[in-house]
mmCIF file of N, CA and C in Angstrom:
data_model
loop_
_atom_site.group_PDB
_atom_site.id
_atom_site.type_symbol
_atom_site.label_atom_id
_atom_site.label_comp_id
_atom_site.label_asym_id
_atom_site.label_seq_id
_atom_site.Cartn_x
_atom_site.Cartn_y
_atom_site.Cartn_z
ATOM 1 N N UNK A 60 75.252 63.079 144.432
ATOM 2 C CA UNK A 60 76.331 63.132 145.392
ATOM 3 C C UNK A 60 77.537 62.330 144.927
ATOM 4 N N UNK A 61 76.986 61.096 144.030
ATOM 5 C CA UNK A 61 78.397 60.160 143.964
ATOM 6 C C UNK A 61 78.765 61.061 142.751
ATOM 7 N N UNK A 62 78.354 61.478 141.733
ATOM 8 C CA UNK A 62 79.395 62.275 140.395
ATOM 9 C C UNK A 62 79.987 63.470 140.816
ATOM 10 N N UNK A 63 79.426 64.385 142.092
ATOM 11 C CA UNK A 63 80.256 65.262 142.959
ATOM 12 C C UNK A 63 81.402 65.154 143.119
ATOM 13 N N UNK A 64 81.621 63.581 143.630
ATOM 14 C CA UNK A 64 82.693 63.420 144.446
ATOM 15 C C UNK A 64 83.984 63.119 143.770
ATOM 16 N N UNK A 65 83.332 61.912 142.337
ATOM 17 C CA UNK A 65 83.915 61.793 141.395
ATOM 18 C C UNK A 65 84.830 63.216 140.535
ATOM 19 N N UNK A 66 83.805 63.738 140.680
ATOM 20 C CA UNK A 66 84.463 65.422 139.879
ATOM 21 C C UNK A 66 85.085 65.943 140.749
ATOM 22 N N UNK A 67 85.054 66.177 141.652
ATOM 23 C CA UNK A 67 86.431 66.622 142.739
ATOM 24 C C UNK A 67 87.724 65.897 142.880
ATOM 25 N N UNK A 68 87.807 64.465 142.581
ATOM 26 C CA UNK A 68 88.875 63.741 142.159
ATOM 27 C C UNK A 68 89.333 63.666 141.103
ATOM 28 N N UNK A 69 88.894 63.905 140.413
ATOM 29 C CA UNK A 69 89.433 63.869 139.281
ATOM 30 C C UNK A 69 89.822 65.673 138.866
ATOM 31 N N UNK A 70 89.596 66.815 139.342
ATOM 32 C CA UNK A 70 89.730 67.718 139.329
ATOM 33 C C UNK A 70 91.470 67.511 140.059
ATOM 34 N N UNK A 71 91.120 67.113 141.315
ATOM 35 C CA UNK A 71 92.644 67.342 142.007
ATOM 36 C C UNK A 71 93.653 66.389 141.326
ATOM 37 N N UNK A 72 93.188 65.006 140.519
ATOM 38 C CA UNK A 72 94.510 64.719 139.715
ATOM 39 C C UNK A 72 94.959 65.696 138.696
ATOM 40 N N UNK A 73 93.795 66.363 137.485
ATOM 41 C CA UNK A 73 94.436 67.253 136.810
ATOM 42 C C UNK A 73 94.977 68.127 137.252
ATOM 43 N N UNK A 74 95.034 68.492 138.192
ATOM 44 C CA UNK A 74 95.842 69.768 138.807
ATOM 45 C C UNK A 74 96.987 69.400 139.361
ATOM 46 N N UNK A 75 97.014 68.307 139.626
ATOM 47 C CA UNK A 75 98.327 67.662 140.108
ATOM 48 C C UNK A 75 99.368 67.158 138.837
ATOM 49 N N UNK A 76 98.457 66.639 138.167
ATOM 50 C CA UNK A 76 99.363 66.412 136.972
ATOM 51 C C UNK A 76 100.366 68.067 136.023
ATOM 52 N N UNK A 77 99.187 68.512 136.143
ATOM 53 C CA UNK A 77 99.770 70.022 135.128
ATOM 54 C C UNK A 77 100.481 70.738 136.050
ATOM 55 N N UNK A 78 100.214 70.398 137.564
ATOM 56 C CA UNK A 78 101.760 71.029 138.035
ATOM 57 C C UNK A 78 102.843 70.563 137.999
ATOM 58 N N UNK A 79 102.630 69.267 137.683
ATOM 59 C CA UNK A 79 104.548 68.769 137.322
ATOM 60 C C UNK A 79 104.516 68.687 136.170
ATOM 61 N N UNK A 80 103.870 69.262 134.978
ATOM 62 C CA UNK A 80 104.474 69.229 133.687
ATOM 63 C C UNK A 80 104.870 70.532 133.244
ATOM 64 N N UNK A 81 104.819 71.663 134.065
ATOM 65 C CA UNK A 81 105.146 72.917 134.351
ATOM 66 C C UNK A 81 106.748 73.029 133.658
ATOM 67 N N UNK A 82 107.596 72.358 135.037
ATOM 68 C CA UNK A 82 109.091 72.811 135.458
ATOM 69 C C UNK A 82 109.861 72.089 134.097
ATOM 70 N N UNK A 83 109.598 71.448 133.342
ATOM 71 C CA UNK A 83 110.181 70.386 132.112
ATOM 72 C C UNK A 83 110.386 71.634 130.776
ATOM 73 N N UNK A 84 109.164 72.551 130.484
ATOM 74 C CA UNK A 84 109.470 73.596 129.483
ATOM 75 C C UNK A 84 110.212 74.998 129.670
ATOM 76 N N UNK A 85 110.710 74.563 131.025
ATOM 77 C CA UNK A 85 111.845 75.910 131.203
ATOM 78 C C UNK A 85 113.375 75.756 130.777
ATOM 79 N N UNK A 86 113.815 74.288 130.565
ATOM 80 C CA UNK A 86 115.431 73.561 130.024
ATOM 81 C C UNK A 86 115.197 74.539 128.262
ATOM 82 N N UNK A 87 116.272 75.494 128.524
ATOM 83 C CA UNK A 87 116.404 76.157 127.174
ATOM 84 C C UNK A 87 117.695 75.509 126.825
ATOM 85 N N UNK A 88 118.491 75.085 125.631
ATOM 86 C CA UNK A 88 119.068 74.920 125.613
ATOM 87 C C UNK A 88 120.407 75.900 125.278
ATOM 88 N N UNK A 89 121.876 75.347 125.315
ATOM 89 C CA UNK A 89 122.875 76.634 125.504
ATOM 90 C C UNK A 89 123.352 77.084 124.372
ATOM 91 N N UNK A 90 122.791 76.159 123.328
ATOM 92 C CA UNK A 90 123.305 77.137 121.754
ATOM 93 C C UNK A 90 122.248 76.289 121.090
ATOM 94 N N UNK A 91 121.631 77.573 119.570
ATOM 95 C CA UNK A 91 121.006 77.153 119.201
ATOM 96 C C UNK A 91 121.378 77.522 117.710
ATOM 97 N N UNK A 92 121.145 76.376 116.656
ATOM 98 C CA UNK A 92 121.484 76.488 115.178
ATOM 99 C C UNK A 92 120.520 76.552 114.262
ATOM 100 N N UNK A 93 121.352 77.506 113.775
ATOM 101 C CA UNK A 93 120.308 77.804 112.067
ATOM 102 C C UNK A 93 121.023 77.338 111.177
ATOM 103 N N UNK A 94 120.416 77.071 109.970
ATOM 104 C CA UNK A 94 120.770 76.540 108.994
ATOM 105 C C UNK A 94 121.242 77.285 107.812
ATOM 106 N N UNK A 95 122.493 77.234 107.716
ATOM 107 C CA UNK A 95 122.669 78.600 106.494
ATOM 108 C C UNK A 95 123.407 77.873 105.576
ATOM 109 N N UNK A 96 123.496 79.177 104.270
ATOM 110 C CA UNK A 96 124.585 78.928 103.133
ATOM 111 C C UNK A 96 126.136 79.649 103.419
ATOM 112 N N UNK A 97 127.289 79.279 103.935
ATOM 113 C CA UNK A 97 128.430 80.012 104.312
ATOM 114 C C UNK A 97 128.715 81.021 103.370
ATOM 115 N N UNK A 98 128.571 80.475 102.022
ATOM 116 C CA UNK A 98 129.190 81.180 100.597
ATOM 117 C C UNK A 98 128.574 82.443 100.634
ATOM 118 N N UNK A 99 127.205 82.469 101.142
ATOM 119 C CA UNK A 99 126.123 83.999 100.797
ATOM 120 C C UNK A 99 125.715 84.336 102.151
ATOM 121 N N UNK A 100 126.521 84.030 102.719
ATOM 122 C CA UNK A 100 125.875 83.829 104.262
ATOM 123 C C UNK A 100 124.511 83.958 104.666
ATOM 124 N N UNK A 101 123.779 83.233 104.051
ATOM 125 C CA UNK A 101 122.065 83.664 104.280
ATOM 126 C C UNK A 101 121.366 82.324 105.491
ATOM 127 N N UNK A 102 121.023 82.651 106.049
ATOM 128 C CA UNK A 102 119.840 81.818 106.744
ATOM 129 C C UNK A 102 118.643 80.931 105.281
ATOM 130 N N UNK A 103 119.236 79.905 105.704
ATOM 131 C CA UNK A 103 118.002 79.104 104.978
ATOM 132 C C UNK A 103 117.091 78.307 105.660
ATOM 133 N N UNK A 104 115.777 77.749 104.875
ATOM 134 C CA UNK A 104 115.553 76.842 105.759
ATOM 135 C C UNK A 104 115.827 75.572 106.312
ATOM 136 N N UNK A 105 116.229 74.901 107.461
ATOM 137 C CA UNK A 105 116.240 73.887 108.156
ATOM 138 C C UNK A 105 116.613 72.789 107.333
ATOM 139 N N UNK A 106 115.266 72.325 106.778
ATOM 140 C CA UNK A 106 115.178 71.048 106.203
ATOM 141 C C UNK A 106 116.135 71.057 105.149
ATOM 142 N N UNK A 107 117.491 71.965 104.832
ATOM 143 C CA UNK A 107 118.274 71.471 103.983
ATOM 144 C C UNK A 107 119.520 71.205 104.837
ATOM 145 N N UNK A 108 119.674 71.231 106.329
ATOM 146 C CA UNK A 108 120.729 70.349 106.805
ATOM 147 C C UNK A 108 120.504 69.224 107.257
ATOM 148 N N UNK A 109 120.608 68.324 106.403
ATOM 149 C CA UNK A 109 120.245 67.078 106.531
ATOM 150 C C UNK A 109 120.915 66.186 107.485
ATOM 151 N N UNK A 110 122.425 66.722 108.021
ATOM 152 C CA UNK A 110 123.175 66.239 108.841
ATOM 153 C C UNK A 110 123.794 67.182 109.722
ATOM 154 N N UNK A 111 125.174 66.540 110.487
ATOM 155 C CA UNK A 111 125.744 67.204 111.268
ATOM 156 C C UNK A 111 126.911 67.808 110.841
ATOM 157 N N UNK A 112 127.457 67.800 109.560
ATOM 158 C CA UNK A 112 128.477 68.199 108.934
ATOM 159 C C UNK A 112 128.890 69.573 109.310
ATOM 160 N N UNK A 113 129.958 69.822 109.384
ATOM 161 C CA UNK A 113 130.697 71.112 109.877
ATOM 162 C C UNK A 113 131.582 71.805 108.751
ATOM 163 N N UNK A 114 131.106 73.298 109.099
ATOM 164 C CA UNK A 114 132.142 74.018 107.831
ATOM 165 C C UNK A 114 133.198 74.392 108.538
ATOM 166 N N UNK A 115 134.104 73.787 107.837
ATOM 167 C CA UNK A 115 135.648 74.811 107.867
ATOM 168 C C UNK A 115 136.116 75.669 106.994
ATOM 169 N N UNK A 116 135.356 76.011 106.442
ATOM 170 C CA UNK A 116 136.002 77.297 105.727
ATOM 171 C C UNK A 116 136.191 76.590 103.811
ATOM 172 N N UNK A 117 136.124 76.304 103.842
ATOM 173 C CA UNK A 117 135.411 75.703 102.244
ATOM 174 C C UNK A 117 134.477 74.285 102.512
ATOM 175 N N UNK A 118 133.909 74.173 100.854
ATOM 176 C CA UNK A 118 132.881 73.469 100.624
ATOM 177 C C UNK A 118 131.486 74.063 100.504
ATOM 178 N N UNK A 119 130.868 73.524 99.368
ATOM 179 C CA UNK A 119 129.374 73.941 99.393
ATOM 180 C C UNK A 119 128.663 73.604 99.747
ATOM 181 N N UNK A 120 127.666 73.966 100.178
ATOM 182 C CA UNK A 120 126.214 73.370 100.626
ATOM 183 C C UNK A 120 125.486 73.804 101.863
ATOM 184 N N UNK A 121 125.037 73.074 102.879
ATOM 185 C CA UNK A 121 124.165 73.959 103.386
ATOM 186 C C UNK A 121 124.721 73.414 105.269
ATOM 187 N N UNK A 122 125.039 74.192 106.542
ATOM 188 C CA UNK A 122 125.917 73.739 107.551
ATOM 189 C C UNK A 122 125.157 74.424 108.317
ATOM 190 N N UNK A 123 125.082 73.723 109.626
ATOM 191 C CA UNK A 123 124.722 74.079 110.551
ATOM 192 C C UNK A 123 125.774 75.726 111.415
ATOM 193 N N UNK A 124 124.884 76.877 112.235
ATOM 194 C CA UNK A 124 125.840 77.688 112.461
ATOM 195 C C UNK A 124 125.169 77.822 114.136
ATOM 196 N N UNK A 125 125.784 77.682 114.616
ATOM 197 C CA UNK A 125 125.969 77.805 116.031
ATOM 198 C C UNK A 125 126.042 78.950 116.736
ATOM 199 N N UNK A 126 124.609 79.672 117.458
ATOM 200 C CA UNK A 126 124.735 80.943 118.675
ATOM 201 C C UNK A 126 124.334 80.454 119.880
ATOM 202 N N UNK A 127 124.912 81.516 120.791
ATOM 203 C CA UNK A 127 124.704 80.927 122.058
ATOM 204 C C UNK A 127 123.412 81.247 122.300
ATOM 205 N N UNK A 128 122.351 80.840 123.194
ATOM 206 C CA UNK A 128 120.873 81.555 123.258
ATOM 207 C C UNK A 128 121.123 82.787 124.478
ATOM 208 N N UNK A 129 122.349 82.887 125.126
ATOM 209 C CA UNK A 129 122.390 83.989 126.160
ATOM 210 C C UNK A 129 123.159 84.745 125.547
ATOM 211 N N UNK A 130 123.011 85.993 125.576
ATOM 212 C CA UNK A 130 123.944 87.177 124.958
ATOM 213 C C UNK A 130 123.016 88.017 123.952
ATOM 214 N N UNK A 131 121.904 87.691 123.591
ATOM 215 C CA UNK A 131 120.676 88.784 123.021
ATOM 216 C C UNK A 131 121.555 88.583 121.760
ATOM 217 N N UNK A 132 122.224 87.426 121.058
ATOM 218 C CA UNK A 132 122.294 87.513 119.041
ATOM 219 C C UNK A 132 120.712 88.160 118.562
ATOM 220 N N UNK A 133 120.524 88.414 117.128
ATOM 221 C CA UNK A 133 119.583 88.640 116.269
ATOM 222 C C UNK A 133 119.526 87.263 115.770
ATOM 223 N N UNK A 134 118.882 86.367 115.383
ATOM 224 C CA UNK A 134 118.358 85.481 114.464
ATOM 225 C C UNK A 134 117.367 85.986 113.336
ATOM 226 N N UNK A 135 118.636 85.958 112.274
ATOM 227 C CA UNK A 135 117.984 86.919 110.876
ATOM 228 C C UNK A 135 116.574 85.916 110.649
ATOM 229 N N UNK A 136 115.581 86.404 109.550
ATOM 230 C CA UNK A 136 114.604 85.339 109.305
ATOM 231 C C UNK A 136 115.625 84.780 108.404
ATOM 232 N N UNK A 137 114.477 83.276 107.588
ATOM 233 C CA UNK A 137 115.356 82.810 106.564
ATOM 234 C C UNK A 137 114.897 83.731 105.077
ATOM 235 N N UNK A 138 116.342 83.130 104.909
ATOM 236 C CA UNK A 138 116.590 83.847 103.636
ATOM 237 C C UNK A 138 117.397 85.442 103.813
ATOM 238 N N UNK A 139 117.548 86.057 104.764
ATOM 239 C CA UNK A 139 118.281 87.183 105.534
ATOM 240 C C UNK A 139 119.984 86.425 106.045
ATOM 241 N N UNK A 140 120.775 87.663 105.796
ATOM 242 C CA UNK A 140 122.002 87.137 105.752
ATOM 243 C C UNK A 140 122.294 87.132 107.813
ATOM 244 N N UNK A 141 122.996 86.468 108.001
ATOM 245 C CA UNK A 141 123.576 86.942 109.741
ATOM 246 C C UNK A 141 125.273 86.993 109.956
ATOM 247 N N UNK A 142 126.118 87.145 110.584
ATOM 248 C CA UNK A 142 126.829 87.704 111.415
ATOM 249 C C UNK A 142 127.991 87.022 111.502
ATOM 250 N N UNK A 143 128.592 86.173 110.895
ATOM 251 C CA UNK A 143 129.607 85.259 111.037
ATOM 252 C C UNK A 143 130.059 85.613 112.226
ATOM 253 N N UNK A 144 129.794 86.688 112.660
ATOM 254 C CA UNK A 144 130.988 87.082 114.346
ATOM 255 C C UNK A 144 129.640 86.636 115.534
ATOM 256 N N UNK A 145 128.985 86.753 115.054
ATOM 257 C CA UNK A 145 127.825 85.922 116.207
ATOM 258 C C UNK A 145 127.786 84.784 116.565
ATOM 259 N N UNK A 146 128.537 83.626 116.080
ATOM 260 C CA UNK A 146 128.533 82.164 116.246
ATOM 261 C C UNK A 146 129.625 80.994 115.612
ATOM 262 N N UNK A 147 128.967 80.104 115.634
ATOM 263 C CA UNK A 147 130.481 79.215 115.025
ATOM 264 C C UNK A 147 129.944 78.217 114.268
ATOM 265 N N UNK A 148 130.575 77.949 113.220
ATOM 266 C CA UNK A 148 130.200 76.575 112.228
ATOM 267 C C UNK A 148 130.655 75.349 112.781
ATOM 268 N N UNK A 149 131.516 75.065 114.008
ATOM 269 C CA UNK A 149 131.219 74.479 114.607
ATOM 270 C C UNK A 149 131.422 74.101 116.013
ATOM 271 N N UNK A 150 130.683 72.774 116.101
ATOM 272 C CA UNK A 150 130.761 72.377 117.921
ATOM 273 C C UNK A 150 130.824 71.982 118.911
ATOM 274 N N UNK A 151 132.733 71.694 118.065
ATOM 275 C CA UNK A 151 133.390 70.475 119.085
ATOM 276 C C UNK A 151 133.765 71.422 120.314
ATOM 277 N N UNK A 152 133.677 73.076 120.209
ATOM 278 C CA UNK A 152 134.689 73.492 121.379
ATOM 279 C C UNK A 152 133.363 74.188 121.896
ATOM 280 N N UNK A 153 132.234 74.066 121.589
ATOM 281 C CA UNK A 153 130.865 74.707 122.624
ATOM 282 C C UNK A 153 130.851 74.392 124.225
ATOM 283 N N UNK A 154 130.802 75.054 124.687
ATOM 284 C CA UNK A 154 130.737 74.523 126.028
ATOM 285 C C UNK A 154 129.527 75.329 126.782
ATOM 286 N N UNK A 155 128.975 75.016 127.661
ATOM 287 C CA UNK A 155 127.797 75.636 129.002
ATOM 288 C C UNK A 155 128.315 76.708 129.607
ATOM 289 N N UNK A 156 127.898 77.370 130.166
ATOM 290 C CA UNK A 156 128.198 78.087 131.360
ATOM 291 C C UNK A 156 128.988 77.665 132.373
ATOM 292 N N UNK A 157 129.252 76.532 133.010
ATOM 293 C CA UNK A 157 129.734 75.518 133.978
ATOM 294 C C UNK A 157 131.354 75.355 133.348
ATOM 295 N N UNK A 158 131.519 75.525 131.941
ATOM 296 C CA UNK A 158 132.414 74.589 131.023
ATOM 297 C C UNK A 158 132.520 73.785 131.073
ATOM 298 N N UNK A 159 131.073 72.754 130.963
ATOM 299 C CA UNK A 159 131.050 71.215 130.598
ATOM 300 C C UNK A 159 130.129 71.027 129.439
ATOM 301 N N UNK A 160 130.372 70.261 128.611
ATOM 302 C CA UNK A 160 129.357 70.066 127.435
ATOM 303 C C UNK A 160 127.816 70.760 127.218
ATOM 304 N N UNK A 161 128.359 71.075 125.826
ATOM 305 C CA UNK A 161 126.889 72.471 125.617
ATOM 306 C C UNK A 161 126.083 71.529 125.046
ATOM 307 N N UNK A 162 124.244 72.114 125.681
ATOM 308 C CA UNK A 162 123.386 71.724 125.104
ATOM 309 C C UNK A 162 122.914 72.306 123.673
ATOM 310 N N UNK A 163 122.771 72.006 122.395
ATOM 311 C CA UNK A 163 122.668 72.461 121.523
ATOM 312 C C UNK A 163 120.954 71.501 120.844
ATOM 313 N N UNK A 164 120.268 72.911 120.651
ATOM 314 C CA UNK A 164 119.410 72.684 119.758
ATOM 315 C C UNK A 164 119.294 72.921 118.002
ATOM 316 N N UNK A 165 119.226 72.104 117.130
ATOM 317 C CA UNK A 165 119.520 71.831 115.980
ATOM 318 C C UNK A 165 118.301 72.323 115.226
ATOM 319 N N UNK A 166 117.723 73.761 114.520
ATOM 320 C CA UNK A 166 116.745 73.900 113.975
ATOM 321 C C UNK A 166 115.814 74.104 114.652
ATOM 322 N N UNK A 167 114.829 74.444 114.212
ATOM 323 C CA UNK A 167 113.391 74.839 114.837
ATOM 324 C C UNK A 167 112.794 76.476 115.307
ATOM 325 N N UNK A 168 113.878 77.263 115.295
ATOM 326 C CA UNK A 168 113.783 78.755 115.992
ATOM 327 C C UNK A 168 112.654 79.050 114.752
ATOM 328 N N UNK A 169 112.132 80.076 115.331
ATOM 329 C CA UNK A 169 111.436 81.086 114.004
ATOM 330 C C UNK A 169 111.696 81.431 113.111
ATOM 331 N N UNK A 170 111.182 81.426 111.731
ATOM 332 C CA UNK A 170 111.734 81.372 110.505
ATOM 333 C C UNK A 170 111.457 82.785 110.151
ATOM 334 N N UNK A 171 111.265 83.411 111.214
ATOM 335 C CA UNK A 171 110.961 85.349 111.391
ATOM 336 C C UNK A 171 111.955 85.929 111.888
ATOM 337 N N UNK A 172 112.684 85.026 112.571
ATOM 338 C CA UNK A 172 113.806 85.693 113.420
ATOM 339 C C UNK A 172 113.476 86.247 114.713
ATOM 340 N N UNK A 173 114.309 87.312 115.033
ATOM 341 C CA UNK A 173 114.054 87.636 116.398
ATOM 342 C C UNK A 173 115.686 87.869 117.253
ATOM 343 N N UNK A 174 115.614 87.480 118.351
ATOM 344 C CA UNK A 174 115.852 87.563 119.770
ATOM 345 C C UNK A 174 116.254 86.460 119.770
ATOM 346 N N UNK A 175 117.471 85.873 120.234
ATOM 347 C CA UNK A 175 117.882 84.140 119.568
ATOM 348 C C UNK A 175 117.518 83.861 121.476
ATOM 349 N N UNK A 176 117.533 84.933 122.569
ATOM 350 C CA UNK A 176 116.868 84.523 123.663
ATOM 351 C C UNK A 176 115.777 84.810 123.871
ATOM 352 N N UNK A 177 114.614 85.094 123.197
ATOM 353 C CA UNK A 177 113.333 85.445 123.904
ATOM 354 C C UNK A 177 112.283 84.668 122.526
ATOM 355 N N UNK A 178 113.149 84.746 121.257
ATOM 356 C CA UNK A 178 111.967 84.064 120.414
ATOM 357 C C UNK A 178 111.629 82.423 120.708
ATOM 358 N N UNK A 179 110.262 82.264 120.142
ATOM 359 C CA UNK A 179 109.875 80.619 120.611
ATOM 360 C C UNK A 179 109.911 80.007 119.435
ATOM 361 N N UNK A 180 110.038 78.762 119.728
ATOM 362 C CA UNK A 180 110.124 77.407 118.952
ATOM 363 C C UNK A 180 109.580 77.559 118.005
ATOM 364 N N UNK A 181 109.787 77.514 116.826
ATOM 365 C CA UNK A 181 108.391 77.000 115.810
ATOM 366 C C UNK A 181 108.563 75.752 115.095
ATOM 367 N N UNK A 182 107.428 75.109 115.141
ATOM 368 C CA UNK A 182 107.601 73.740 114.888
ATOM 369 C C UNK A 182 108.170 72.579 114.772
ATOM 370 N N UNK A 183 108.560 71.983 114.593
ATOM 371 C CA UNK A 183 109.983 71.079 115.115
ATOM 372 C C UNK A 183 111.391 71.432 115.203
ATOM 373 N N UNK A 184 111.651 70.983 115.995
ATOM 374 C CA UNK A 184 112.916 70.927 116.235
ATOM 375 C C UNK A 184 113.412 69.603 117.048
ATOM 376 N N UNK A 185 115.141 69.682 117.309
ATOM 377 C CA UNK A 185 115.411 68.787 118.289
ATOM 378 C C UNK A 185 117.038 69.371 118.955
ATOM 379 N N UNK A 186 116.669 68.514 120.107
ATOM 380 C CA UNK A 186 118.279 68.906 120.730
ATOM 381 C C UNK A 186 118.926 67.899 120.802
ATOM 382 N N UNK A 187 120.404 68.110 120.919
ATOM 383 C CA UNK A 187 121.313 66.863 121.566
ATOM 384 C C UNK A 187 122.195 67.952 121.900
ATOM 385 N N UNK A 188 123.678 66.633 122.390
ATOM 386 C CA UNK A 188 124.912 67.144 123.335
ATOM 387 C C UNK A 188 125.250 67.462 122.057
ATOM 388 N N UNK A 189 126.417 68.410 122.715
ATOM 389 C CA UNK A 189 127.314 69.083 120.988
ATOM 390 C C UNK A 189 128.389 68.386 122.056
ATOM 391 N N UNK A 190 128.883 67.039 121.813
ATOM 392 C CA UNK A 190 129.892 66.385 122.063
ATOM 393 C C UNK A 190 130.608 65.762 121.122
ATOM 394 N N UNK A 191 130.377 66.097 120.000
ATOM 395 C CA UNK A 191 130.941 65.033 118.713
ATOM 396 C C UNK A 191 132.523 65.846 118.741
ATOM 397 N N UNK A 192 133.483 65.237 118.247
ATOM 398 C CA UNK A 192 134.896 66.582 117.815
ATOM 399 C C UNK A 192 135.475 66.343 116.325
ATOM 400 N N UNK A 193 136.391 67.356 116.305
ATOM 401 C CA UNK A 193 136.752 67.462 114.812
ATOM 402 C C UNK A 193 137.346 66.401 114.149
#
């Protein structure tokens, strides 16, 4: 009778707990970046933007490119070229829906591509404010 009772309490904390950790994985954020080469315009992988550096239109190396996650873009895989008219190299002028500072996630989408709104995370990533300016 007493491990009964025990297991019914402890049943209703886990259930209490996993319902409030529910509502936390629905915050998508409002633009999300891949990591490309401007020069060949290809999607590369991630781990070669090492920073937050922004292209303006020369310089080599490897820059973050900025889509919004609402509006159904394609997110080429890596190594597949994408769309210069789909996004922006950079994101001092991003803004939300509201027009107050866009949430931007930095890396992590599928390295398959997809649906830049319906594909999921793959493996790390991170977000911040795209509040920095030119």
């Amino acid at each position: 009778m007493r491990s009964a009772g025990i297991t019914l309490g402890l049943t209703a904390l886990v259930a209490a707990s996993l319902t409030g950790c529910s509502s936390g994985d629905d915050e998508k954020a409002d633009y999300a970046a891949i990591c490309v080469d401007p020069e060949t315009q290809q999607r590369t992988d991630d781990d070669k933007c090492k920073d937050d550096r922004e292209y303006h239109g020369s310089g080599a190396g490897f820059f973050w490119f900025y889509m919004a996650t609402r509006g159904g873009f394609l997110v080429p895989p890596v190594g597949g070229r994408y769309n210069a008219g789909d996004g922006s190299y950079t994101s001092s002028n991003l803004r939300n829906s509201s027009g107050g500072t866009a949430t931007i996630q930095r890396g992590g989408l599928s390295t398959k591509g997809g649906n830049i709104g319906t594909i999921a995370r793959g493996g790390f990533g991170k977000a911040s404010k795209g509040s920095h300016g030119g």
